[in-house]
Amino acid sequence: MGVFVLAIQLSGCVQPRVTDLTQTVLFPQPREVKAGGTAFVLDNSAALVLPQDAEAQRVARMFAEACGQWIGMPLNVVETDRGGLKSTITFALLASENTGAEGYRILVDENSVRVEAAQPAGLFYAGQTLLQMLAFDSGWYLPTGEVVDYPQYAYRGGMLDIARHFFSVEEIKRYIDHLAFYKLNMLHLHLSDDQGWRIEIKSWPNLTAHGALLEVGGTPGGFLTQAQYTELVEYAAQRFVTVIPEVDMPGHTQAALSSYPELSESGKPSDLYTGIEVGFSTLATRKSITYQFVDDVVRELAALTPGAWIHVGGDESLVTKDADYVYFMNKVQDIVLQHGKNPIGWDEFAKADLIPGSVVQYWNGDENARLAMQKGAQLIYSPAKYAYLDMKYDSTFALGLHWAGYIEVDKAYLWHPDTLVSGVPREAIWGVEVPLWTETLENMEMAEQMLFPRWVGFAELAWSNPEFRTWDAYRTRLAQHEPVLIHRKVNFYASPRIDWPSKTK
Ligand code: TNX
């Protein structure tokens, strides 16, 4: 009897595995999942057959690479299926596919995995789903069945503040990896603030020669050269992430004012700032040199940025008079348009004379959100009390701030953009974004403590059908997602609200 059981276990590949794809934990949860009940075995008799289309082929190769890393052995890749392959993985672009610009379909049976999408982005997202579908039991396999999936919001973003503390190219790439793995598609880079100017602007070299020297706390800062920025834009684009650069104006500009005193009202020299107060600096709004400066900065950034948007900040300009603020933001709006881009501004930007194509990012001002909507602008939602991942989880948490409250894992997950601001309907909401301000975060390890696990729930809010979102289901699934976090070496915070398997063992 014992020998008989052992024989079955040893011949695991002969004995079909019993699976249930509907029970596989996937973040973000796909729209439709159907179980086939058996398994596609991923051993060296399986091969990925490359598609013809160049971009689809690039995506398929990226998947093969990521899959090979995930399972710790290379995945076979072949140019064409000459027959004789026991099992195949194929990626196909199909014009008839009806899951939209980012949607996809995955069909897994015992001998084939078929991925179909109308656009390459869909193939890429299918690849992320497949990685999470991989399971191990004396060998790697995929549960059979079908997944049909597409996003809830078109704009699904993460912001990284590299001004308060500088983050290196490698760290920013890791942030991009986190975006892509969870099907987020926008990287908003906060490139300047009072504490530092972090992007090389060739026509105003002192912005980085001087303005990038320090960061919060007085430690050495840093900046991205234009070549490094371009490298990041390309790295992001390969993963279907659009970079949106932000230079914050007219407030949050002490680093620029210290680098070029002529941009300030007084014209007098001033020091670099390494504290964390906000709202004390402003560009001079009635000097012509200010607009020369803005034009040069926007021109250089626009030339480096293939995406359609430049973020111009506009938040917390507490020492800029209201009339001057509107005058300034109107002019900045025109400058951005002249350089072929659309402006995005924090919600105070709603006070300007918005023109079609301008976007408002709601963070705190409900009134501003309604105003923006009335002016015909699209909105990005980043409500501080739910989406600011620089807020502490609770009062005992060492990192982060708490001016917008504490945000535990449940609070970060259980908010509904479409009903959050009364008077702003779904049609006005382009999407959602989690900002990560870095006053207290010195490096990516610290950043990941704030991001994870809240990021996982945010991605689901951005992508998935809101109807099934409940705390009970989420806390169970999130616990089961822990091996994925560990596998990806994420430095996540083991919130006590989740029964993490590693803690209860
Ligand atoms: C408010 S949100 C800010 C940032 C700070 C952040 C800290 C916004 C548009 N401005 O300057 O870093 O709070 O949570």
Short mmCIF file of C-alpha atoms and ligand atoms in Angstrom, two decimals:
data_model
loop_
_atom_site.label_atom_id
_atom_site.label_comp_id
_atom_site.label_asym_id
_atom_site.label_seq_id
_atom_site.Cartn_x
_atom_site.Cartn_y
_atom_site.Cartn_z
CA MET A 1 0.00 0.00 0.00
CA GLY A 2 2.71 2.47 1.03
CA VAL A 3 4.70 1.55 -2.06
CA PHE A 4 1.63 2.16 -4.23
CA VAL A 5 1.14 5.73 -2.88
CA LEU A 6 4.83 6.46 -3.36
CA ALA A 7 4.64 5.25 -6.97
CA ILE A 8 1.80 7.67 -7.71
CA GLN A 9 3.72 10.56 -6.16
CA LEU A 10 6.86 9.77 -8.13
CA SER A 11 4.95 9.63 -11.38
CA GLY A 12 3.37 13.03 -10.66
CA CYS A 13 3.58 14.07 -14.31
CA VAL A 14 1.54 11.07 -15.41
CA GLN A 15 -1.16 11.54 -12.82
CA PRO A 16 -3.10 14.68 -13.86
CA ARG A 17 -3.03 17.33 -11.18
CA VAL A 18 -6.35 18.50 -9.82
CA THR A 19 -6.49 22.30 -9.81
CA ASP A 20 -9.00 25.09 -9.42
CA LEU A 21 -7.97 28.28 -11.18
CA THR A 22 -10.80 30.20 -9.51
CA GLN A 23 -8.96 29.68 -6.20
CA THR A 24 -5.62 30.98 -7.47
CA VAL A 25 -4.88 34.30 -5.79
CA LEU A 26 -4.32 36.96 -8.44
CA PHE A 27 -3.67 40.66 -7.82
CA PRO A 28 -5.36 42.58 -9.28
CA GLN A 29 -8.33 40.20 -9.45
CA PRO A 30 -9.22 39.57 -13.13
CA ARG A 31 -12.74 40.16 -14.47
CA GLU A 32 -13.55 36.53 -15.27
CA VAL A 33 -11.84 33.33 -14.25
CA LYS A 34 -13.02 29.85 -15.20
CA ALA A 35 -11.43 26.65 -13.95
CA GLY A 36 -10.41 23.77 -16.21
CA GLY A 37 -9.52 21.50 -13.31
CA THR A 38 -6.21 20.07 -14.55
CA ALA A 39 -2.73 21.44 -15.25
CA PHE A 40 -0.32 22.58 -17.94
CA VAL A 41 3.06 21.26 -16.87
CA LEU A 42 5.91 23.68 -17.38
CA ASP A 43 8.90 21.44 -17.87
CA ASN A 44 11.50 21.28 -20.61
CA SER A 45 9.06 19.66 -23.02
CA ALA A 46 7.14 22.97 -23.12
CA ALA A 47 8.16 25.87 -25.35
CA LEU A 48 7.09 29.40 -26.02
CA VAL A 49 6.48 29.89 -29.75
CA LEU A 50 7.36 33.44 -30.74
CA PRO A 51 4.76 35.56 -32.55
CA GLN A 52 5.59 37.29 -35.86
CA ASP A 53 4.66 40.84 -34.91
CA ALA A 54 7.78 42.61 -33.63
CA GLU A 55 6.25 44.23 -30.57
CA ALA A 56 4.30 41.10 -29.62
CA GLN A 57 7.53 39.19 -29.99
CA ARG A 58 9.35 41.59 -27.69
CA VAL A 59 6.63 41.15 -25.07
CA ALA A 60 6.71 37.35 -25.44
CA ARG A 61 10.49 37.34 -24.99
CA MET A 62 10.16 39.51 -21.88
CA PHE A 63 7.66 37.04 -20.50
CA ALA A 64 9.97 34.10 -21.24
CA GLU A 65 12.78 35.90 -19.43
CA ALA A 66 10.63 36.79 -16.41
CA CYS A 67 9.13 33.31 -16.28
CA GLY A 68 12.54 31.70 -16.43
CA GLN A 69 13.72 33.86 -13.53
CA TRP A 70 10.57 33.11 -11.58
CA ILE A 71 10.90 29.33 -11.84
CA GLY A 72 14.67 29.27 -11.70
CA MET A 73 15.21 27.58 -15.07
CA PRO A 74 15.09 28.99 -18.59
CA LEU A 75 11.86 28.62 -20.52
CA ASN A 76 12.34 27.13 -24.00
CA VAL A 77 11.72 29.65 -26.77
CA VAL A 78 11.33 28.69 -30.44
CA GLU A 79 10.85 30.80 -33.56
CA THR A 80 8.28 28.49 -35.15
CA ASP A 81 6.29 25.46 -34.18
CA ARG A 82 7.51 22.73 -36.55
CA GLY A 83 5.27 20.21 -34.84
CA GLY A 84 6.54 17.74 -32.33
CA LEU A 85 6.31 20.08 -29.37
CA LYS A 86 4.48 18.42 -26.54
CA SER A 87 3.12 21.67 -25.20
CA THR A 88 3.25 25.28 -26.33
CA ILE A 89 2.78 28.80 -25.06
CA THR A 90 1.69 31.31 -27.70
CA PHE A 91 1.15 35.06 -27.63
CA ALA A 92 -1.10 36.46 -30.36
CA LEU A 93 -2.34 39.91 -31.32
CA LEU A 94 -5.89 39.55 -32.59
CA ALA A 95 -7.77 42.49 -34.02
CA SER A 96 -11.00 40.71 -33.16
CA GLU A 97 -10.13 40.50 -29.46
CA ASN A 98 -12.71 42.58 -27.58
CA THR A 99 -11.00 43.25 -24.26
CA GLY A 100 -9.85 46.77 -25.19
CA ALA A 101 -6.46 48.46 -25.46
CA GLU A 102 -5.09 46.86 -22.29
CA GLY A 103 -7.24 43.76 -21.92
CA TYR A 104 -6.32 40.15 -22.63
CA ARG A 105 -7.54 36.58 -22.64
CA ILE A 106 -5.62 33.56 -21.39
CA LEU A 107 -6.66 30.02 -22.33
CA VAL A 108 -4.83 27.20 -20.62
CA ASP A 109 -5.40 23.53 -21.32
CA GLU A 110 -3.12 20.58 -20.64
CA ASN A 111 -1.08 21.07 -23.81
CA SER A 112 -1.31 24.74 -24.62
CA VAL A 113 -1.31 28.20 -23.15
CA ARG A 114 -2.78 30.76 -25.49
CA VAL A 115 -2.56 34.47 -24.75
CA GLU A 116 -4.62 36.82 -26.89
CA ALA A 117 -4.97 40.58 -26.89
CA ALA A 118 -5.83 43.37 -29.28
CA GLN A 119 -2.71 45.36 -28.31
CA PRO A 120 0.76 44.51 -27.00
CA ALA A 121 -0.05 46.04 -23.59
CA GLY A 122 -2.68 43.34 -23.12
CA LEU A 123 -0.14 40.63 -23.89
CA PHE A 124 2.19 42.17 -21.33
CA TYR A 125 -0.49 42.21 -18.64
CA ALA A 126 -1.41 38.62 -19.45
CA GLY A 127 2.23 37.78 -18.79
CA GLN A 128 2.00 39.34 -15.31
CA THR A 129 -1.10 37.25 -14.62
CA LEU A 130 0.63 34.08 -15.81
CA LEU A 131 3.53 34.69 -13.42
CA GLN A 132 1.08 34.81 -10.51
CA MET A 133 -0.69 31.69 -11.83
CA LEU A 134 2.51 29.63 -11.66
CA ALA A 135 2.32 26.98 -8.99
CA PHE A 136 4.80 24.45 -7.71
CA ASP A 137 4.24 20.91 -6.59
CA SER A 138 7.17 18.64 -7.38
CA GLY A 139 7.45 20.72 -10.59
CA TRP A 140 6.07 23.96 -12.02
CA TYR A 141 2.62 24.06 -13.61
CA LEU A 142 -0.26 26.34 -14.53
CA PRO A 143 -3.83 25.49 -13.56
CA THR A 144 -5.98 25.06 -16.66
CA GLY A 145 -8.90 27.35 -17.39
CA GLU A 146 -9.64 30.77 -18.84
CA VAL A 147 -9.01 34.35 -17.76
CA VAL A 148 -10.65 37.34 -19.42
CA ASP A 149 -9.49 40.68 -18.12
CA TYR A 150 -9.45 44.44 -18.68
CA PRO A 151 -9.00 47.51 -16.45
CA GLN A 152 -11.48 49.66 -14.58
CA TYR A 153 -9.56 52.95 -15.03
CA ALA A 154 -7.39 54.06 -17.92
CA TYR A 155 -5.01 56.02 -15.67
CA ARG A 156 -3.42 53.86 -12.98
CA GLY A 157 -0.45 55.62 -11.48
CA GLY A 158 2.20 55.78 -8.84
CA MET A 159 4.13 58.92 -7.92
CA LEU A 160 7.65 58.90 -6.56
CA ASP A 161 9.08 62.02 -4.92
CA ILE A 162 12.80 62.02 -5.70
CA ALA A 163 13.14 65.65 -4.53
CA ARG A 164 12.87 65.27 -0.74
CA HIS A 165 15.21 62.30 -0.89
CA PHE A 166 16.95 61.40 -4.10
CA PHE A 167 16.41 57.92 -5.53
CA SER A 168 18.89 56.34 -7.93
CA VAL A 169 18.17 55.02 -11.42
CA GLU A 170 18.26 51.46 -10.06
CA GLU A 171 15.78 52.31 -7.32
CA ILE A 172 13.43 54.02 -9.76
CA LYS A 173 13.61 50.96 -12.02
CA ARG A 174 12.51 48.83 -9.10
CA TYR A 175 9.57 51.21 -8.58
CA ILE A 176 8.70 50.78 -12.27
CA ASP A 177 8.88 47.00 -11.82
CA HIS A 178 6.35 47.30 -9.01
CA LEU A 179 4.06 49.37 -11.23
CA ALA A 180 4.24 46.92 -14.12
CA PHE A 181 3.86 43.76 -12.05
CA TYR A 182 0.54 45.05 -10.69
CA LYS A 183 -0.69 46.44 -14.04
CA LEU A 184 -0.23 50.12 -13.20
CA ASN A 185 0.66 52.23 -16.21
CA MET A 186 1.77 55.72 -15.16
CA LEU A 187 4.94 56.81 -13.36
CA HIS A 188 4.61 60.35 -12.05
CA LEU A 189 8.09 61.54 -11.11
CA HIS A 190 8.15 64.48 -8.69
CA LEU A 191 11.41 66.01 -9.91
CA SER A 192 11.69 69.27 -8.01
CA ASP A 193 10.73 70.71 -4.68
CA ASP A 194 12.06 73.06 -2.03
CA GLN A 195 14.69 70.52 -0.98
CA GLY A 196 16.16 69.72 -4.38
CA TRP A 197 16.08 70.02 -8.15
CA ARG A 198 16.60 66.51 -9.54
CA ILE A 199 16.59 66.74 -13.34
CA GLU A 200 19.38 68.17 -15.49
CA ILE A 201 18.22 71.24 -17.44
CA LYS A 202 21.00 72.20 -19.83
CA SER A 203 19.93 75.82 -20.28
CA TRP A 204 19.86 76.41 -16.49
CA PRO A 205 22.83 74.38 -15.24
CA ASN A 206 22.89 75.76 -11.71
CA LEU A 207 19.57 74.02 -10.99
CA THR A 208 21.50 70.82 -10.55
CA ALA A 209 25.06 72.13 -9.98
CA HIS A 210 23.74 73.87 -6.86
CA GLY A 211 20.07 72.98 -6.45
CA ALA A 212 20.62 69.21 -6.33
CA LEU A 213 23.42 69.23 -3.74
CA LEU A 214 21.36 68.37 -0.66
CA GLU A 215 18.19 66.60 0.41
CA VAL A 216 16.04 66.49 3.56
CA GLY A 217 18.23 66.34 6.65
CA GLY A 218 21.20 67.87 4.84
CA THR A 219 22.60 64.65 3.41
CA PRO A 220 24.01 64.70 -0.15
CA GLY A 221 21.30 64.84 -2.81
CA GLY A 222 21.72 63.99 -6.47
CA PHE A 223 19.94 64.36 -9.78
CA LEU A 224 19.11 62.48 -12.95
CA THR A 225 21.10 63.45 -16.01
CA GLN A 226 19.03 63.76 -19.16
CA ALA A 227 20.58 60.50 -20.37
CA GLN A 228 19.52 58.73 -17.17
CA TYR A 229 16.02 60.17 -17.41
CA THR A 230 15.81 58.89 -20.99
CA GLU A 231 16.99 55.48 -19.85
CA LEU A 232 14.15 55.43 -17.30
CA VAL A 233 11.58 56.56 -19.87
CA GLU A 234 12.63 53.68 -22.11
CA TYR A 235 12.70 51.14 -19.30
CA ALA A 236 9.20 52.25 -18.34
CA ALA A 237 7.91 52.20 -21.95
CA GLN A 238 9.09 48.61 -22.40
CA ARG A 239 6.77 47.80 -19.49
CA PHE A 240 3.88 49.90 -20.80
CA VAL A 241 4.43 52.60 -18.21
CA THR A 242 4.26 56.24 -19.30
CA VAL A 243 6.51 58.69 -17.44
CA ILE A 244 4.93 61.97 -16.36
CA PRO A 245 7.60 64.40 -15.18
CA GLU A 246 6.64 67.01 -12.60
CA VAL A 247 8.36 70.28 -11.90
CA ASP A 248 6.44 71.87 -9.07
CA MET A 249 5.63 75.61 -9.51
CA PRO A 250 5.22 78.38 -8.43
CA GLY A 251 5.56 77.15 -4.82
CA HIS A 252 7.84 74.32 -3.70
CA THR A 253 10.67 76.07 -5.53
CA GLN A 254 13.32 76.93 -2.94
CA ALA A 255 15.97 74.79 -4.69
CA ALA A 256 15.41 76.74 -7.93
CA LEU A 257 15.31 80.11 -6.13
CA SER A 258 18.54 79.35 -4.30
CA SER A 259 20.15 78.38 -7.62
CA TYR A 260 18.87 81.47 -9.48
CA PRO A 261 17.93 84.29 -7.06
CA GLU A 262 16.61 86.38 -9.97
CA LEU A 263 13.59 84.06 -10.06
CA SER A 264 12.45 85.24 -6.62
CA GLU A 265 10.44 88.36 -5.73
CA SER A 266 13.33 89.92 -3.79
CA GLY A 267 16.07 88.79 -6.16
CA LYS A 268 18.27 88.21 -3.10
CA PRO A 269 20.44 85.12 -2.58
CA SER A 270 18.99 82.46 -0.32
CA ASP A 271 20.13 79.13 1.10
CA LEU A 272 19.18 75.62 0.16
CA TYR A 273 16.44 74.18 2.36
CA THR A 274 16.65 70.80 4.09
CA GLY A 275 13.64 70.87 6.42
CA ILE A 276 10.16 69.50 5.69
CA GLU A 277 7.89 72.53 5.99
CA VAL A 278 5.81 73.39 2.94
CA GLY A 279 4.34 76.53 1.43
CA PHE A 280 7.01 79.20 2.01
CA SER A 281 8.56 79.65 -1.44
CA THR A 282 7.32 81.13 -4.71
CA LEU A 283 8.66 82.06 -8.09
CA ALA A 284 8.17 85.75 -8.93
CA THR A 285 5.01 85.65 -11.01
CA ARG A 286 5.33 89.10 -12.63
CA LYS A 287 8.91 88.94 -13.85
CA SER A 288 9.51 88.03 -17.48
CA ILE A 289 12.61 85.98 -16.60
CA THR A 290 10.33 83.58 -14.72
CA TYR A 291 8.55 82.71 -17.96
CA GLN A 292 11.82 82.36 -19.81
CA PHE A 293 12.78 79.85 -17.11
CA VAL A 294 9.50 77.94 -17.30
CA ASP A 295 9.66 77.87 -21.08
CA ASP A 296 13.20 76.46 -21.09
CA VAL A 297 12.44 73.84 -18.47
CA VAL A 298 9.23 72.71 -20.16
CA ARG A 299 10.90 72.72 -23.60
CA GLU A 300 13.74 70.48 -22.45
CA LEU A 301 11.46 68.16 -20.48
CA ALA A 302 8.95 67.91 -23.32
CA ALA A 303 11.72 66.95 -25.73
CA LEU A 304 12.79 64.12 -23.42
CA THR A 305 9.28 62.89 -22.68
CA PRO A 306 7.30 60.87 -25.23
CA GLY A 307 4.18 60.84 -23.03
CA ALA A 308 1.57 63.51 -23.64
CA TRP A 309 1.71 65.16 -20.20
CA ILE A 310 3.87 67.47 -18.13
CA HIS A 311 2.90 67.92 -14.49
CA VAL A 312 3.36 71.51 -13.36
CA GLY A 313 2.60 71.08 -9.65
CA GLY A 314 0.73 74.15 -8.47
CA ASP A 315 0.09 72.85 -4.93
CA GLU A 316 0.38 74.71 -1.65
CA SER A 317 1.57 78.00 -3.10
CA LEU A 318 0.71 79.64 0.19
CA VAL A 319 2.84 82.77 -0.32
CA THR A 320 1.66 83.44 -3.87
CA LYS A 321 -1.29 85.88 -4.00
CA ASP A 322 -4.44 84.32 -5.50
CA ALA A 323 -4.49 86.61 -8.52
CA ASP A 324 -0.79 86.00 -9.14
CA TYR A 325 -1.32 82.26 -8.85
CA VAL A 326 -4.03 82.23 -11.52
CA TYR A 327 -1.99 84.55 -13.76
CA PHE A 328 1.02 82.25 -13.40
CA MET A 329 -0.78 78.95 -13.92
CA ASN A 330 -2.59 80.33 -16.99
CA LYS A 331 0.74 81.25 -18.54
CA VAL A 332 2.30 77.94 -17.62
CA GLN A 333 -0.66 76.14 -19.15
CA ASP A 334 -0.02 77.96 -22.45
CA ILE A 335 3.69 77.17 -22.34
CA VAL A 336 3.05 73.47 -21.86
CA LEU A 337 0.63 73.48 -24.79
CA GLN A 338 3.12 75.32 -26.99
CA HIS A 339 5.55 72.49 -26.40
CA GLY A 340 2.98 69.95 -27.53
CA LYS A 341 1.97 68.55 -24.15
CA ASN A 342 -1.03 68.72 -21.85
CA PRO A 343 -0.57 70.10 -18.34
CA ILE A 344 -1.50 68.26 -15.16
CA GLY A 345 -1.67 70.20 -11.89
CA TRP A 346 -2.51 69.43 -8.26
CA ASP A 347 -6.10 70.33 -7.43
CA GLU A 348 -5.44 74.05 -6.76
CA PHE A 349 -4.77 74.26 -10.51
CA ALA A 350 -8.58 74.13 -10.93
CA LYS A 351 -8.58 77.87 -10.06
CA ALA A 352 -6.83 78.67 -13.35
CA ASP A 353 -8.69 79.16 -16.63
CA LEU A 354 -8.44 75.54 -17.64
CA ILE A 355 -8.45 74.73 -21.30
CA PRO A 356 -9.45 71.44 -22.92
CA GLY A 357 -6.89 68.73 -22.28
CA SER A 358 -5.73 70.09 -18.91
CA VAL A 359 -5.91 67.54 -16.10
CA VAL A 360 -6.42 68.13 -12.39
CA GLN A 361 -5.05 65.82 -9.72
CA TYR A 362 -7.36 65.76 -6.71
CA TRP A 363 -5.51 65.31 -3.40
CA ASN A 364 -7.35 67.28 -0.75
CA GLY A 365 -9.73 69.91 -2.10
CA ASP A 366 -13.22 68.59 -2.86
CA GLU A 367 -14.23 72.08 -3.96
CA ASN A 368 -11.32 72.16 -6.40
CA ALA A 369 -12.29 68.77 -7.79
CA ARG A 370 -15.83 69.98 -8.49
CA LEU A 371 -14.52 73.19 -10.00
CA ALA A 372 -12.19 71.26 -12.31
CA MET A 373 -15.06 69.02 -13.39
CA GLN A 374 -17.27 72.04 -14.10
CA LYS A 375 -14.48 73.48 -16.24
CA GLY A 376 -14.44 70.27 -18.27
CA ALA A 377 -11.15 68.87 -16.97
CA GLN A 378 -10.47 65.19 -16.42
CA LEU A 379 -9.44 64.23 -12.90
CA ILE A 380 -6.85 61.95 -11.38
CA TYR A 381 -7.79 60.88 -7.86
CA SER A 382 -5.14 60.76 -5.16
CA PRO A 383 -7.11 61.52 -1.99
CA ALA A 384 -4.55 62.06 0.79
CA LYS A 385 -6.56 60.25 3.45
CA TYR A 386 -6.69 57.00 1.46
CA ALA A 387 -4.04 57.12 -1.25
CA TYR A 388 -1.06 58.93 0.31
CA LEU A 389 1.24 56.03 0.95
CA ASP A 390 3.58 58.29 2.91
CA MET A 391 0.97 58.27 5.70
CA LYS A 392 1.80 55.99 8.63
CA TYR A 393 -0.16 52.75 9.02
CA ASP A 394 -0.77 53.55 12.69
CA SER A 395 0.58 55.78 15.45
CA THR A 396 3.35 53.33 16.33
CA PHE A 397 4.78 53.14 12.83
CA ALA A 398 8.28 54.64 12.63
CA LEU A 399 8.27 55.99 9.08
CA GLY A 400 5.95 58.41 7.35
CA LEU A 401 3.80 61.40 8.22
CA HIS A 402 0.26 61.52 9.57
CA TRP A 403 -1.26 64.88 8.70
CA ALA A 404 -3.93 63.15 6.61
CA GLY A 405 -4.51 60.42 9.21
CA TYR A 406 -3.33 56.87 9.61
CA ILE A 407 -3.90 54.53 6.70
CA GLU A 408 -4.00 50.86 7.59
CA VAL A 409 -4.23 48.18 4.93
CA ASP A 410 -8.04 48.09 5.01
CA LYS A 411 -8.46 51.85 4.72
CA ALA A 412 -6.12 52.02 1.73
CA TYR A 413 -8.29 49.40 -0.03
CA LEU A 414 -11.86 50.31 0.85
CA TRP A 415 -12.49 53.60 -0.88
CA HIS A 416 -14.49 54.22 -4.00
CA PRO A 417 -13.33 56.95 -6.38
CA ASP A 418 -16.62 57.16 -8.24
CA THR A 419 -18.58 58.25 -5.17
CA LEU A 420 -15.83 59.93 -3.16
CA VAL A 421 -16.43 63.56 -4.09
CA SER A 422 -20.10 64.43 -4.33
CA GLY A 423 -20.92 66.06 -7.63
CA VAL A 424 -18.04 64.49 -9.53
CA PRO A 425 -19.30 61.61 -11.68
CA ARG A 426 -17.39 58.59 -12.97
CA GLU A 427 -17.10 60.14 -16.46
CA ALA A 428 -14.88 62.93 -15.11
CA ILE A 429 -12.46 60.52 -13.45
CA TRP A 430 -9.60 59.51 -15.68
CA GLY A 431 -8.11 57.32 -13.00
CA VAL A 432 -6.24 57.00 -9.74
CA GLU A 433 -2.73 57.44 -8.42
CA VAL A 434 -0.85 56.70 -5.20
CA PRO A 435 1.72 59.38 -4.39
CA LEU A 436 4.79 58.50 -2.36
CA TRP A 437 6.22 61.63 -0.76
CA THR A 438 9.63 60.98 0.70
CA GLU A 439 10.30 63.45 3.51
CA THR A 440 10.92 60.49 5.86
CA LEU A 441 11.98 57.90 3.29
CA GLU A 442 15.68 57.76 2.49
CA ASN A 443 15.85 54.79 0.15
CA MET A 444 13.87 52.10 -1.64
CA GLU A 445 13.87 49.76 1.33
CA MET A 446 12.07 52.35 3.42
CA ALA A 447 9.84 53.24 0.50
CA GLU A 448 8.76 49.60 0.13
CA GLN A 449 7.68 49.51 3.78
CA MET A 450 5.20 52.25 2.98
CA LEU A 451 4.18 50.90 -0.42
CA PHE A 452 3.63 47.28 0.54
CA PRO A 453 1.20 45.79 1.11
CA ARG A 454 -1.04 48.84 0.49
CA TRP A 455 0.14 49.01 -3.13
CA VAL A 456 -1.35 45.58 -3.84
CA GLY A 457 -4.82 46.71 -2.77
CA PHE A 458 -4.47 49.99 -4.61
CA ALA A 459 -3.67 48.17 -7.84
CA GLU A 460 -6.83 46.15 -7.41
CA LEU A 461 -8.84 49.31 -6.84
CA ALA A 462 -7.35 50.76 -10.02
CA TRP A 463 -7.85 47.71 -12.21
CA SER A 464 -10.58 45.40 -10.96
CA ASN A 465 -14.34 45.34 -10.79
CA PRO A 466 -15.25 47.26 -7.61
CA GLU A 467 -18.29 45.12 -6.86
CA PHE A 468 -16.49 42.19 -5.31
CA ARG A 469 -14.17 44.30 -3.14
CA THR A 470 -14.67 43.26 0.49
CA TRP A 471 -12.29 43.37 3.40
CA ASP A 472 -12.83 39.73 4.38
CA ALA A 473 -11.97 38.41 0.95
CA TYR A 474 -9.06 40.80 0.58
CA ARG A 475 -7.41 39.98 3.89
CA THR A 476 -7.52 36.27 3.10
CA ARG A 477 -6.19 36.73 -0.42
CA LEU A 478 -3.50 39.17 0.68
CA ALA A 479 -2.23 36.65 3.22
CA GLN A 480 -2.04 34.07 0.44
CA HIS A 481 -0.15 36.59 -1.71
CA GLU A 482 2.71 36.69 0.82
CA PRO A 483 4.82 34.09 -1.02
CA VAL A 484 4.73 36.36 -4.09
CA LEU A 485 5.95 39.32 -2.04
CA ILE A 486 8.71 37.15 -0.60
CA HIS A 487 9.56 35.73 -4.01
CA ARG A 488 9.95 39.27 -5.36
CA LYS A 489 12.02 40.23 -2.28
CA VAL A 490 9.66 43.05 -1.36
CA ASN A 491 10.37 44.68 1.99
CA PHE A 492 6.70 44.77 3.01
CA TYR A 493 5.19 45.76 6.34
CA ALA A 494 3.59 42.74 7.99
CA SER A 495 0.49 44.58 9.14
CA PRO A 496 -1.14 42.89 12.16
CA ARG A 497 -4.49 43.10 10.37
CA ILE A 498 -3.41 40.26 8.09
CA ASP A 499 -2.77 36.67 9.20
CA TRP A 500 0.48 36.28 7.32
CA PRO A 501 1.31 32.59 6.81
CA SER A 502 4.97 33.16 7.74
CA LYS A 503 3.95 34.63 11.12
CA THR A 504 1.51 31.92 12.13
CA LYS A 505 3.71 28.96 11.24
C1 TNX B 1 1.43 67.65 0.76
S1 TNX B 1 0.13 66.75 -1.61
C2 TNX B 1 2.16 67.97 -0.36
C3 TNX B 1 3.57 67.54 -0.46
C4 TNX B 1 4.02 66.85 0.79
C5 TNX B 1 2.94 65.93 1.28
C6 TNX B 1 3.34 65.11 2.45
C7 TNX B 1 0.72 67.92 -2.22
C8 TNX B 1 0.18 68.20 -3.51
N1 TNX B 1 1.65 68.54 -1.50
O1 TNX B 1 4.38 68.63 -0.73
O2 TNX B 1 5.17 66.15 0.51
O3 TNX B 1 1.81 66.69 1.62
O4 TNX B 1 2.36 64.16 2.75
#
